[in-house]
């Protein structure tokens, strides 16, 4: 019989990551929509969502911690590995976090029911990733809908270990597609919750019913899981199934008790109604939540950290905006934003200036001078076995080393800007740069190299799209994840380069809002820390070439990047960037137990002068 379902991914983890992030993104969007439908005030509602997500993601991993992991937690040390994930742990942590946020923010009590629908929808999306990744595979089966996994899957490796198949097989045995079973359970949960909604009167019972329904579905699917944890009991039930049997009666009793005691009166309604608060109150609440996030981030994986930022970052912007509105005069807010942004700016490609007349075209030369400085620090953790205990036996000690990559590069540039049509501009020119890049290990210099290069480029901008290309040639280096070199004796966080292509792509109008992607397209130099960039920009003035960009770059973290015209012929740009980069990670190494980026910084100054301005009639 031909296999009905065959999953043979080359990299199974990528499917899990994509749908894991997508499930939380979908959940976040649906929760915002649910809040608008229920007429929740936006700011406290976003704080509630942030708190629930934080507690959920902590619980997802915390329930998988071993005794050794908890010892590292209490010693405030990083785990250095991925302990695994469990939805049940997330639920156990999320409900107390939701109750805490509700009472601290004095939010309406029925906020709990808003999460009842979102949980099964989010799990539905995430289980699709589990199915494609093969991480939650089932027991072997002869059912026609059994799923087969390829040689890079967990199921294949398990079946080889158990002797069910040989290492030369092309796929695993057929297994129960447990994630698909759970997706069906999620659909049934939504349908049943919809039917139960009209029968519940006490706020919050719909959420407890959702948790109970998930327990029932999980109890059933546990019979088909291959990686369940069993316990010694006459029934042969797994540990999770026994726990569900104990918890389910409590949930049912809690729902019945709350329904019986439910009373609708004005005192209760006033007690749990939303009270109007000053924005600073919400800001004060957000501070300990942010501190908690920073505290637990050392024990979370990069996947959980990125997931939390899906919620934390928009909430931070919203809280900041509300505080900003409360302390500024409405008519002066835009001016205030420009002044503040000037202190947190990033090097950026200047927008081309266009003629002020529809019947003329503009052309001019551009002379540029700039300086860029960057620093990246990596923490390398090793295990030292040289010490001994009182019995003379060797003991292991964690030894931390710090590798710092610092660079300072100067640049000169000369280019030409020509307006060919009303909404079309071409730019071309050449930049040269020089400087020095050094690496220190615990304060001792281990490498130093001169940096120099030349960058010819060409760029063409239309009204709603722009593109450009060029190349770098010379002696320069690119920041990378620390590794041993070919000799196996020297640690390095730079990759030596003599040639590198550059590319630029824009969509959106330059004088309004636009998106950009840059590959080695940065003045005075994109090396060593700004090889790749993505950002969103807002044009400041239609004809002067000013803009503000917000985005991220390789080993540069988050940045804000404006360029401000000073008169007609001078454009001034500053820079300051940092925060953890998405390009760094915690990982294991053959020599070191773990390698982690500790900090990063990049700053710059740039001055552009326009020369030989000419305007000619458009043909």
Coordinates of C-alpha atoms in Angstrom, one line a residue:
X1 CA 0.0 0.0 0.0
X2 CA 1.3 3.4 -0.9
X3 CA 1.9 5.8 2.0
X4 CA -1.0 8.2 2.5
X5 CA 1.1 11.0 4.3
X6 CA 4.9 11.4 3.8
X7 CA 6.8 14.1 5.6
X8 CA 10.4 14.4 4.6
X9 CA 11.8 17.8 5.6
X10 CA 15.5 18.5 5.4
X11 CA 15.4 20.8 8.4
X12 CA 12.5 19.8 10.6
X13 CA 13.1 22.6 13.1
X14 CA 12.3 25.4 10.7
X15 CA 8.7 24.3 10.4
X16 CA 8.3 24.2 14.2
X17 CA 9.8 27.7 14.5
X18 CA 7.6 29.3 11.8
X19 CA 4.3 28.0 13.1
X20 CA 5.3 28.5 16.7
X21 CA 5.8 32.2 16.0
X22 CA 2.8 32.4 13.8
X23 CA 0.5 30.9 16.5
X24 CA 1.4 33.6 18.9
X25 CA 1.2 36.3 16.3
X26 CA -2.3 35.1 15.3
X27 CA -3.3 34.9 19.0
X28 CA -2.0 38.4 19.6
X29 CA -4.0 39.8 16.7
X30 CA -7.2 38.0 17.6
X31 CA -6.9 39.2 21.2
X32 CA -6.6 42.8 20.1
X33 CA -9.6 42.2 17.9
X34 CA -11.5 40.6 20.8
X35 CA -10.7 43.5 23.0
X36 CA -12.0 46.0 20.5
X37 CA -15.2 43.9 20.2
X38 CA -15.7 43.9 23.9
X39 CA -14.8 47.6 24.1
X40 CA -11.8 47.2 26.4
X41 CA -9.5 50.2 26.8
X42 CA -6.5 49.5 24.6
X43 CA -3.6 50.2 26.9
X44 CA -4.5 48.1 29.9
X45 CA -5.8 45.3 27.6
X46 CA -2.4 45.2 25.9
X47 CA -0.7 45.0 29.3
X48 CA -3.0 42.1 30.3
X49 CA -2.0 40.3 27.0
X50 CA 1.7 40.9 27.6
X51 CA 1.5 39.5 31.1
X52 CA -0.4 36.4 30.0
X53 CA 2.1 35.7 27.2
X54 CA 5.1 36.2 29.5
X55 CA 3.7 33.8 32.1
X56 CA 2.6 31.3 29.5
X57 CA 6.0 31.1 27.8
X58 CA 7.8 30.8 31.1
X59 CA 5.5 28.0 32.1
X60 CA 5.9 26.2 28.7
X61 CA 9.6 25.7 29.4
X62 CA 9.6 25.7 33.3
X63 CA 7.5 22.5 33.5
X64 CA 10.2 20.7 31.5
X65 CA 13.1 21.8 33.8
X66 CA 15.0 19.0 35.4
X67 CA 16.5 19.1 38.9
X68 CA 19.8 20.3 37.4
X69 CA 18.0 23.0 35.5
X70 CA 16.3 24.3 38.6
X71 CA 19.7 24.4 40.4
X72 CA 21.0 26.6 37.6
X73 CA 18.0 28.8 37.8
X74 CA 18.5 29.4 41.5
X75 CA 22.1 30.1 40.9
X76 CA 21.1 32.7 38.2
X77 CA 22.9 30.8 35.5
X78 CA 21.9 30.1 31.9
X79 CA 20.7 26.6 31.1
X80 CA 22.8 26.4 27.9
X81 CA 20.3 24.0 26.3
X82 CA 16.6 23.7 25.2
X83 CA 14.6 21.8 27.9
X84 CA 11.6 21.3 25.7
X85 CA 8.0 22.7 25.8
X86 CA 4.6 21.7 27.2
X87 CA 1.3 23.5 26.6
X88 CA 0.1 22.3 30.0
X89 CA 2.9 24.1 31.8
X90 CA 1.9 27.3 29.9
X91 CA -1.7 27.0 31.0
X92 CA -0.7 26.4 34.6
X93 CA 1.4 29.6 34.6
X94 CA -0.8 31.7 32.3
X95 CA -4.0 31.6 34.5
X96 CA -2.3 33.0 37.6
X97 CA -0.7 35.6 35.5
X98 CA -4.0 36.6 34.0
X99 CA -5.7 36.8 37.5
X100 CA -2.7 38.9 38.7
X101 CA -2.9 41.4 35.8
X102 CA -6.7 41.7 36.1
X103 CA -6.6 42.6 39.8
X104 CA -3.5 44.9 39.6
X105 CA -5.0 46.8 36.7
X106 CA -8.5 46.7 38.1
X107 CA -9.8 45.2 34.9
X108 CA -13.2 43.9 34.1
X109 CA -13.7 40.3 35.4
X110 CA -14.9 38.9 32.1
X111 CA -11.5 39.5 30.6
X112 CA -10.8 35.9 31.3
X113 CA -13.4 34.7 28.8
X114 CA -11.7 36.7 26.1
X115 CA -8.9 34.1 26.1
X116 CA -11.2 31.1 25.9
X117 CA -11.5 31.2 22.1
X118 CA -7.9 32.2 21.4
X119 CA -6.2 29.3 23.1
X120 CA -7.6 26.5 20.9
X121 CA -7.1 28.7 17.7
X122 CA -3.4 29.3 18.7
X123 CA -2.9 25.7 19.4
X124 CA -4.4 24.7 16.1
X125 CA -1.8 26.8 14.2
X126 CA 1.1 25.6 16.4
X127 CA 0.2 21.9 16.0
X128 CA 0.4 22.2 12.3
X129 CA 4.1 23.1 12.8
X130 CA 4.5 20.1 15.2
X131 CA 3.0 17.8 12.5
X132 CA 5.4 19.1 9.8
X133 CA 8.4 19.0 12.1
X134 CA 7.5 15.5 13.5
X135 CA 8.4 16.4 17.1
X136 CA 5.1 15.1 18.6
X137 CA 4.8 11.9 16.6
X138 CA 2.6 9.0 17.5
X139 CA 2.8 5.3 18.0
X140 CA 3.2 3.0 15.0
X141 CA -0.1 2.2 13.3
X142 CA -1.6 0.3 10.4
X143 CA -4.3 2.8 9.8
X144 CA -4.5 4.1 6.2
X145 CA -4.0 7.7 7.5
X146 CA -0.7 6.9 9.2
X147 CA 2.1 9.4 8.6
X148 CA 5.6 8.4 7.4
X149 CA 8.6 10.6 8.3
X150 CA 11.9 10.9 6.5
X151 CA 15.4 10.1 7.6
X152 CA 16.0 13.4 9.3
X153 CA 13.0 13.1 11.6
X154 CA 12.6 12.2 15.3
X155 CA 10.3 9.3 14.4
X156 CA 12.9 7.8 12.0
X157 CA 15.7 8.0 14.7
X158 CA 13.4 6.4 17.3
X159 CA 12.4 3.5 15.1
X160 CA 16.1 2.8 14.2
X161 CA 17.0 2.8 18.0
X162 CA 14.1 0.4 18.7
X163 CA 15.1 -1.9 15.8
X164 CA 11.9 -1.4 13.9
X165 CA 13.7 -0.3 10.8
X166 CA 17.3 -0.3 9.6
X167 CA 19.6 2.7 9.1
X168 CA 19.4 2.2 5.4
X169 CA 15.6 2.7 5.3
X170 CA 14.1 5.6 3.4
X171 CA 11.4 6.5 5.9
X172 CA 10.0 5.7 9.3
X173 CA 7.2 3.3 10.1
X174 CA 3.7 4.7 9.8
X175 CA 2.7 6.6 13.0
X176 CA -0.4 8.2 14.3
X177 CA -0.5 11.8 13.2
X178 CA -1.1 13.0 16.8
X179 CA -0.8 16.8 16.0
X180 CA -3.6 16.3 13.4
X181 CA -5.7 14.6 16.1
X182 CA -5.1 17.6 18.4
X183 CA -6.0 20.0 15.6
X184 CA -9.4 18.2 15.3
X185 CA -9.8 18.6 19.1
X186 CA -9.1 22.3 18.8
X187 CA -11.9 22.7 16.2
X188 CA -14.3 20.7 18.4
X189 CA -13.3 22.9 21.4
X190 CA -14.3 26.1 19.6
X191 CA -17.6 24.5 18.5
X192 CA -18.4 23.3 22.0
X193 CA -17.4 26.6 23.6
X194 CA -19.7 28.4 21.2
X195 CA -22.6 26.1 22.3
X196 CA -21.8 26.5 26.0
X197 CA -21.5 30.3 25.9
X198 CA -25.2 30.9 26.4
X199 CA -25.4 28.5 29.3
X200 CA -22.7 30.2 31.4
X201 CA -23.4 33.3 33.5
X202 CA -20.4 33.7 35.7
X203 CA -17.6 35.4 33.9
X204 CA -14.5 33.3 33.6
X205 CA -16.2 30.0 33.4
X206 CA -15.8 29.9 29.6
X207 CA -12.1 29.9 30.1
X208 CA -12.2 27.2 32.7
X209 CA -14.4 25.2 30.3
X210 CA -11.8 25.7 27.6
X211 CA -9.0 24.4 29.9
X212 CA -11.2 21.4 30.8
X213 CA -12.0 20.6 27.2
X214 CA -8.3 20.7 26.3
X215 CA -7.7 18.3 29.2
X216 CA -10.2 15.9 27.7
X217 CA -8.7 16.1 24.3
X218 CA -5.2 15.6 25.6
X219 CA -6.3 12.6 27.7
X220 CA -7.5 10.9 24.5
X221 CA -4.5 11.8 22.3
X222 CA -2.1 10.6 25.0
X223 CA -3.1 7.0 24.1
X224 CA -1.5 7.5 20.6
X225 CA 1.6 9.5 21.6
X226 CA 5.0 7.8 21.3
X227 CA 6.9 10.1 23.6
X228 CA 4.5 10.2 26.5
X229 CA 5.8 9.8 30.1
X230 CA 4.4 6.7 31.7
X231 CA 4.1 5.9 35.4
X232 CA 3.9 2.7 37.4
X233 CA 0.1 2.0 37.7
X234 CA -2.2 -0.9 36.9
X235 CA -4.0 1.0 34.2
X236 CA -0.9 1.9 32.2
X237 CA -2.0 5.6 32.0
X238 CA 0.7 8.2 31.4
X239 CA 1.7 10.8 34.0
X240 CA -0.3 13.5 32.1
X241 CA -3.4 11.4 31.9
X242 CA -3.3 10.7 35.7
X243 CA -2.9 14.4 36.4
X244 CA -5.8 15.2 34.1
X245 CA -8.0 12.8 35.9
X246 CA -7.3 14.5 39.2
X247 CA -7.7 18.1 37.8
X248 CA -10.8 17.6 35.7
X249 CA -13.2 17.0 38.6
X250 CA -11.9 20.1 40.3
X251 CA -12.5 22.2 37.2
X252 CA -16.1 20.9 36.8
X253 CA -16.8 21.5 40.5
X254 CA -15.3 25.0 40.2
X255 CA -17.5 25.9 37.2
X256 CA -20.7 24.5 39.0
X257 CA -19.9 26.4 42.2
X258 CA -19.2 29.7 40.4
X259 CA -22.5 29.3 38.5
X260 CA -24.5 28.6 41.6
X261 CA -22.9 31.5 43.5
X262 CA -23.2 34.0 40.6
X263 CA -25.1 37.1 41.5
X264 CA -25.4 40.1 39.2
X265 CA -25.5 43.3 41.3
X266 CA -24.2 46.8 40.9
X267 CA -21.7 46.5 43.8
X268 CA -19.8 43.7 42.1
X269 CA -20.1 45.4 38.7
X270 CA -18.6 48.6 40.1
X271 CA -15.8 46.7 42.0
X272 CA -14.5 45.0 38.8
X273 CA -15.2 47.8 36.4
X274 CA -12.4 49.5 34.5
X275 CA -11.3 52.7 36.2
X276 CA -9.7 55.5 34.3
X277 CA -6.0 55.8 35.2
X278 CA -3.2 58.1 34.3
X279 CA -0.8 56.7 31.7
X280 CA 2.0 56.7 34.3
X281 CA 0.1 54.0 36.3
X282 CA 0.3 51.7 33.4
X283 CA 4.0 52.6 32.8
X284 CA 4.8 51.7 36.4
X285 CA 3.0 48.4 35.9
X286 CA 5.0 47.7 32.8
X287 CA 8.3 48.3 34.5
X288 CA 8.2 45.1 36.8
X289 CA 6.9 43.1 33.8
X290 CA 9.8 44.2 31.7
X291 CA 12.2 43.4 34.6
X292 CA 10.7 40.0 35.0
X293 CA 11.2 39.4 31.2
X294 CA 14.9 40.4 31.5
X295 CA 15.3 38.2 34.6
X296 CA 13.8 35.0 33.0
X297 CA 15.3 35.6 29.5
X298 CA 18.6 33.9 30.6
X299 CA 16.6 30.7 31.1
X300 CA 14.5 31.0 27.9
X301 CA 15.6 30.0 24.5
X302 CA 16.0 32.5 21.6
X303 CA 12.6 31.2 20.2
X304 CA 10.7 32.2 23.4
X305 CA 12.6 35.6 23.5
X306 CA 11.6 36.4 19.9
X307 CA 8.0 35.3 20.6
X308 CA 7.8 37.6 23.6
X309 CA 9.1 40.5 21.6
X310 CA 6.1 40.1 19.3
X311 CA 4.0 41.4 22.2
X312 CA 6.5 43.3 24.4
X313 CA 7.7 45.7 21.7
X314 CA 4.3 46.9 20.5
X315 CA 3.2 47.3 24.2
X316 CA 6.3 49.3 25.0
X317 CA 5.6 51.6 22.0
X318 CA 2.0 52.0 23.1
X319 CA 2.8 52.7 26.7
X320 CA 5.5 55.2 25.7
X321 CA 3.2 56.9 23.3
X322 CA 0.5 57.3 26.0
X323 CA 3.0 58.7 28.5
X324 CA 4.3 61.0 25.8
X325 CA 0.8 62.3 25.0
X326 CA 0.2 63.0 28.7
X327 CA 3.3 65.2 29.2
X328 CA 3.4 67.1 25.9
X329 CA 1.3 69.8 24.3
X330 CA -0.7 68.5 21.3
X331 CA 0.5 71.2 18.9
X332 CA 4.2 70.6 19.7
X333 CA 4.2 66.8 19.7
X334 CA 5.7 66.4 16.2
X335 CA 8.5 68.9 16.9
X336 CA 9.2 67.0 20.2
X337 CA 9.4 63.7 18.4
X338 CA 11.9 65.1 15.9
X339 CA 14.1 66.5 18.7
X340 CA 14.1 63.2 20.6
X341 CA 14.7 61.2 17.5
X342 CA 17.8 63.3 16.7
X343 CA 19.5 61.8 19.8
X344 CA 18.8 58.2 18.6
X345 CA 19.7 58.1 15.0
X346 CA 21.4 55.7 12.7
X347 CA 23.5 56.1 9.5
X348 CA 21.2 55.9 6.5
X349 CA 21.3 56.4 2.7
X350 CA 20.1 59.9 2.0
X351 CA 16.9 60.2 0.1
X352 CA 17.4 61.8 -3.4
X353 CA 16.2 65.4 -3.7
X354 CA 13.8 66.3 -6.5
X355 CA 13.0 69.5 -8.3
X356 CA 10.3 71.7 -6.7
X357 CA 8.8 72.3 -10.2
X358 CA 7.0 69.7 -12.3
X359 CA 8.5 71.1 -15.5
X360 CA 12.2 71.0 -14.5
X361 CA 14.6 68.3 -13.4
X362 CA 17.4 68.6 -10.8
X363 CA 21.0 67.3 -10.8
X364 CA 23.8 67.7 -8.4
X365 CA 27.0 66.1 -7.0
X366 CA 27.3 64.8 -3.4
X367 CA 30.4 64.8 -1.3
X368 CA 30.2 62.7 1.9
X369 CA 32.4 62.2 5.0
X370 CA 31.5 59.8 7.7
X371 CA 32.7 57.8 10.8
X372 CA 31.3 54.6 12.1
X373 CA 32.3 52.7 15.3
X374 CA 31.0 49.3 16.5
X375 CA 31.6 46.9 19.4
X376 CA 30.3 43.4 19.9
X377 CA 31.0 41.3 23.1
X378 CA 30.4 37.6 23.3
X379 CA 30.4 35.5 26.4
X380 CA 32.1 32.1 26.1
X381 CA 31.4 29.5 28.8
X382 CA 33.9 26.7 29.3
X383 CA 34.1 23.9 31.9
X384 CA 37.4 23.7 33.8
X385 CA 38.2 20.2 35.1
X386 CA 41.6 21.1 36.7
X387 CA 40.3 21.7 40.2
X388 CA 39.8 18.8 42.7
X389 CA 37.6 18.4 45.8
X390 CA 38.5 17.2 49.3
X391 CA 38.6 13.6 48.1
X392 CA 41.0 14.3 45.3
X393 CA 38.4 13.8 42.6
X394 CA 38.2 16.3 39.7
X395 CA 35.3 18.8 39.8
X396 CA 33.9 20.9 37.0
X397 CA 33.8 24.7 37.2
X398 CA 32.2 27.1 34.7
X399 CA 34.8 29.5 33.3
X400 CA 33.6 32.5 31.5
X401 CA 35.6 34.3 28.8
X402 CA 34.7 37.5 27.0
X403 CA 35.5 38.1 23.3
X404 CA 35.2 41.6 22.1
X405 CA 35.2 42.7 18.5
X406 CA 35.7 46.5 18.0
X407 CA 36.1 48.5 14.8
X408 CA 36.4 52.1 13.8
X409 CA 36.0 53.0 10.1
X410 CA 36.2 56.4 8.3
X411 CA 34.8 57.0 4.8
X412 CA 34.8 59.4 1.9
X413 CA 32.3 59.4 -0.9
X414 CA 31.5 61.2 -4.2
X415 CA 28.3 60.6 -6.1
X416 CA 26.0 62.0 -8.7
X417 CA 22.2 62.5 -8.5
X418 CA 20.2 63.1 -11.7
X419 CA 16.5 63.5 -12.0
X420 CA 15.5 61.8 -15.3
X421 CA 11.8 62.3 -15.1
X422 CA 9.3 63.8 -12.7
X423 CA 9.3 60.8 -10.4
X424 CA 12.5 59.0 -11.5
X425 CA 15.9 59.6 -10.0
X426 CA 19.2 57.8 -10.6
X427 CA 22.3 57.9 -8.3
X428 CA 25.8 56.5 -8.9
X429 CA 29.1 57.1 -7.3
X430 CA 32.0 55.5 -5.3
X431 CA 32.8 55.3 -1.6
X432 CA 36.2 54.6 -0.1
X433 CA 36.7 53.6 3.5
X434 CA 39.6 52.8 5.9
X435 CA 40.0 51.9 9.5
X436 CA 41.0 49.2 12.0
X437 CA 39.3 46.1 13.5
X438 CA 40.6 44.5 16.7
X439 CA 39.6 41.5 18.8
X440 CA 40.3 41.0 22.5
X441 CA 39.9 37.9 24.6
X442 CA 39.5 38.9 28.3
X443 CA 41.3 42.2 27.6
X444 CA 44.2 40.7 25.7
X445 CA 44.4 41.5 22.0
X446 CA 44.4 38.4 19.9
X447 CA 44.1 39.9 16.4
X448 CA 44.2 43.3 14.7
X449 CA 43.8 44.2 11.1
X450 CA 43.6 47.2 8.9
X451 CA 40.3 47.8 7.1
X452 CA 40.1 49.4 3.6
X453 CA 37.8 49.1 0.7
X454 CA 36.1 50.7 -2.3
X455 CA 32.4 50.6 -3.1
X456 CA 31.1 51.6 -6.5
X457 CA 27.3 51.7 -6.7
X458 CA 24.3 52.5 -8.9
X459 CA 20.7 53.2 -7.7
X460 CA 17.5 54.0 -9.5
X461 CA 14.3 55.3 -7.7
X462 CA 10.8 55.5 -9.1
X463 CA 7.8 56.8 -7.3
X464 CA 6.9 53.7 -5.4
X465 CA 9.9 51.4 -5.8
X466 CA 13.6 51.7 -5.9
X467 CA 16.6 49.3 -6.5
X468 CA 20.3 49.5 -6.6
X469 CA 23.5 47.4 -6.7
X470 CA 27.2 47.5 -6.4
X471 CA 30.1 45.7 -4.8
X472 CA 32.8 46.0 -2.2
X473 CA 36.5 45.2 -2.9
X474 CA 39.4 45.5 -0.5
X475 CA 40.4 44.1 2.9
X476 CA 37.5 44.0 5.4
X477 CA 35.7 41.7 7.7
X478 CA 32.2 40.7 8.7
X479 CA 31.0 40.0 12.2
X480 CA 29.9 36.4 12.8
X481 CA 29.1 34.0 15.5
X482 CA 32.4 33.2 17.3
X483 CA 34.2 30.1 16.0
X484 CA 37.6 28.5 15.9
X485 CA 39.7 29.2 12.8
X486 CA 41.1 26.5 10.5
X487 CA 44.0 25.8 12.8
X488 CA 41.7 25.1 15.7
X489 CA 43.7 27.3 18.1
X490 CA 42.4 30.9 17.7
X491 CA 38.9 32.1 18.5
X492 CA 37.4 34.6 16.1
X493 CA 34.2 36.5 15.6
X494 CA 35.0 38.0 12.2
X495 CA 35.1 36.6 8.7
X496 CA 37.8 38.0 6.4
X497 CA 36.5 39.3 3.1
X498 CA 38.0 40.7 -0.1
X499 CA 34.8 41.0 -2.2
X500 CA 31.2 41.4 -1.3
X501 CA 28.1 42.4 -3.4
X502 CA 25.8 45.2 -2.4
X503 CA 22.0 45.4 -3.1
X504 CA 19.2 47.8 -2.3
X505 CA 15.4 47.4 -2.6
X506 CA 12.7 49.8 -1.6
X507 CA 8.9 49.7 -1.8
X508 CA 6.6 52.6 -0.9
X509 CA 6.8 56.4 -1.5
X510 CA 9.9 58.2 -0.3
X511 CA 8.0 61.2 0.9
X512 CA 5.5 59.1 2.9
X513 CA 6.1 55.6 4.3
X514 CA 8.4 53.0 2.7
X515 CA 10.1 49.7 3.4
X516 CA 13.8 48.9 2.7
X517 CA 16.1 45.9 2.5
X518 CA 19.8 46.5 2.3
X519 CA 22.7 44.2 1.7
X520 CA 26.1 45.9 2.3
X521 CA 24.5 49.2 1.4
X522 CA 25.7 51.6 4.1
X523 CA 28.0 54.6 4.2
X524 CA 30.8 54.9 5.2
X525 CA 31.0 51.1 5.5
X526 CA 28.6 48.2 6.2
X527 CA 31.4 46.2 7.8
X528 CA 31.9 44.6 10.2
X529 CA 28.4 44.9 11.8
X530 CA 25.8 46.2 9.3
X531 CA 26.0 43.8 6.4
X532 CA 22.2 43.2 6.3
X533 CA 19.5 45.7 7.2
X534 CA 15.7 45.9 7.0
X535 CA 13.8 49.0 8.1
X536 CA 10.7 51.1 7.7
X537 CA 11.1 54.8 6.8
X538 CA 9.0 57.9 7.0
X539 CA 9.8 60.9 4.7
X540 CA 10.1 64.2 6.5
X541 CA 10.2 66.7 3.7
X542 CA 9.1 66.0 0.1
X543 CA 11.9 67.9 -1.6
X544 CA 14.8 68.1 0.9
X545 CA 15.7 64.4 1.2
X546 CA 15.1 63.9 4.9
X547 CA 13.7 60.7 6.5
X548 CA 13.5 58.7 9.7
X549 CA 14.1 54.9 9.6
X550 CA 13.4 52.3 12.2
X551 CA 14.7 48.8 11.7
X552 CA 17.3 46.2 12.6
X553 CA 20.7 45.2 11.2
X554 CA 23.0 42.2 11.5
X555 CA 24.8 42.5 14.9
X556 CA 23.3 46.0 15.4
X557 CA 20.0 45.2 17.1
X558 CA 17.3 47.8 17.0
X559 CA 18.0 51.3 15.6
X560 CA 16.2 54.5 14.7
X561 CA 17.7 56.3 11.7
X562 CA 16.9 59.8 10.6
X563 CA 18.7 62.2 8.3
X564 CA 18.0 65.9 8.6
X565 CA 18.6 68.6 5.9
X566 CA 20.4 71.7 7.1
X567 CA 19.4 74.3 4.5
X568 CA 19.5 73.4 0.8
X569 CA 23.0 71.8 0.5
X570 CA 23.9 70.1 3.7
X571 CA 22.5 66.9 5.3
X572 CA 23.5 65.9 8.8
X573 CA 23.2 62.3 10.2
X574 CA 24.1 60.8 13.6
X575 CA 23.8 57.3 14.9
X576 CA 23.3 55.3 18.1
X577 CA 22.2 51.7 18.0
X578 CA 22.2 48.5 20.2
X579 CA 19.9 46.0 21.9
X580 CA 20.2 42.3 21.4
X581 CA 20.5 41.3 17.7
X582 CA 18.3 38.6 16.1
X583 CA 21.4 37.3 14.3
X584 CA 23.1 36.1 17.5
X585 CA 22.0 33.1 19.5
X586 CA 22.8 30.8 22.4
X587 CA 24.4 27.7 21.0
X588 CA 26.7 24.8 22.0
X589 CA 30.3 24.5 20.7
X590 CA 32.7 21.5 20.5
X591 CA 35.1 23.5 22.7
X592 CA 32.8 25.8 24.8
X593 CA 29.7 24.8 26.7
X594 CA 27.8 27.8 25.4
X595 CA 28.4 31.0 23.4
X596 CA 26.2 34.0 23.8
X597 CA 26.2 37.6 22.7
X598 CA 26.4 39.8 25.8
X599 CA 26.2 43.3 24.3
X600 CA 26.5 45.3 21.1
X601 CA 26.9 48.9 20.2
X602 CA 27.2 51.0 17.0
X603 CA 27.4 54.7 16.5
X604 CA 28.3 57.0 13.7
X605 CA 28.4 60.5 12.2
X606 CA 27.9 61.5 8.6
X607 CA 27.9 64.8 6.7
X608 CA 26.8 65.2 3.1
X609 CA 27.3 68.3 1.0
X610 CA 25.6 68.9 -2.3
X611 CA 27.7 70.7 -5.0
X612 CA 27.0 71.9 -8.6
X613 CA 23.2 72.1 -8.3
X614 CA 21.5 72.5 -11.7
X615 CA 17.9 72.6 -12.9
X616 CA 16.9 72.0 -16.5
X617 CA 13.5 71.8 -18.2
X618 CA 12.0 68.3 -18.5
X619 CA 11.7 67.0 -22.0

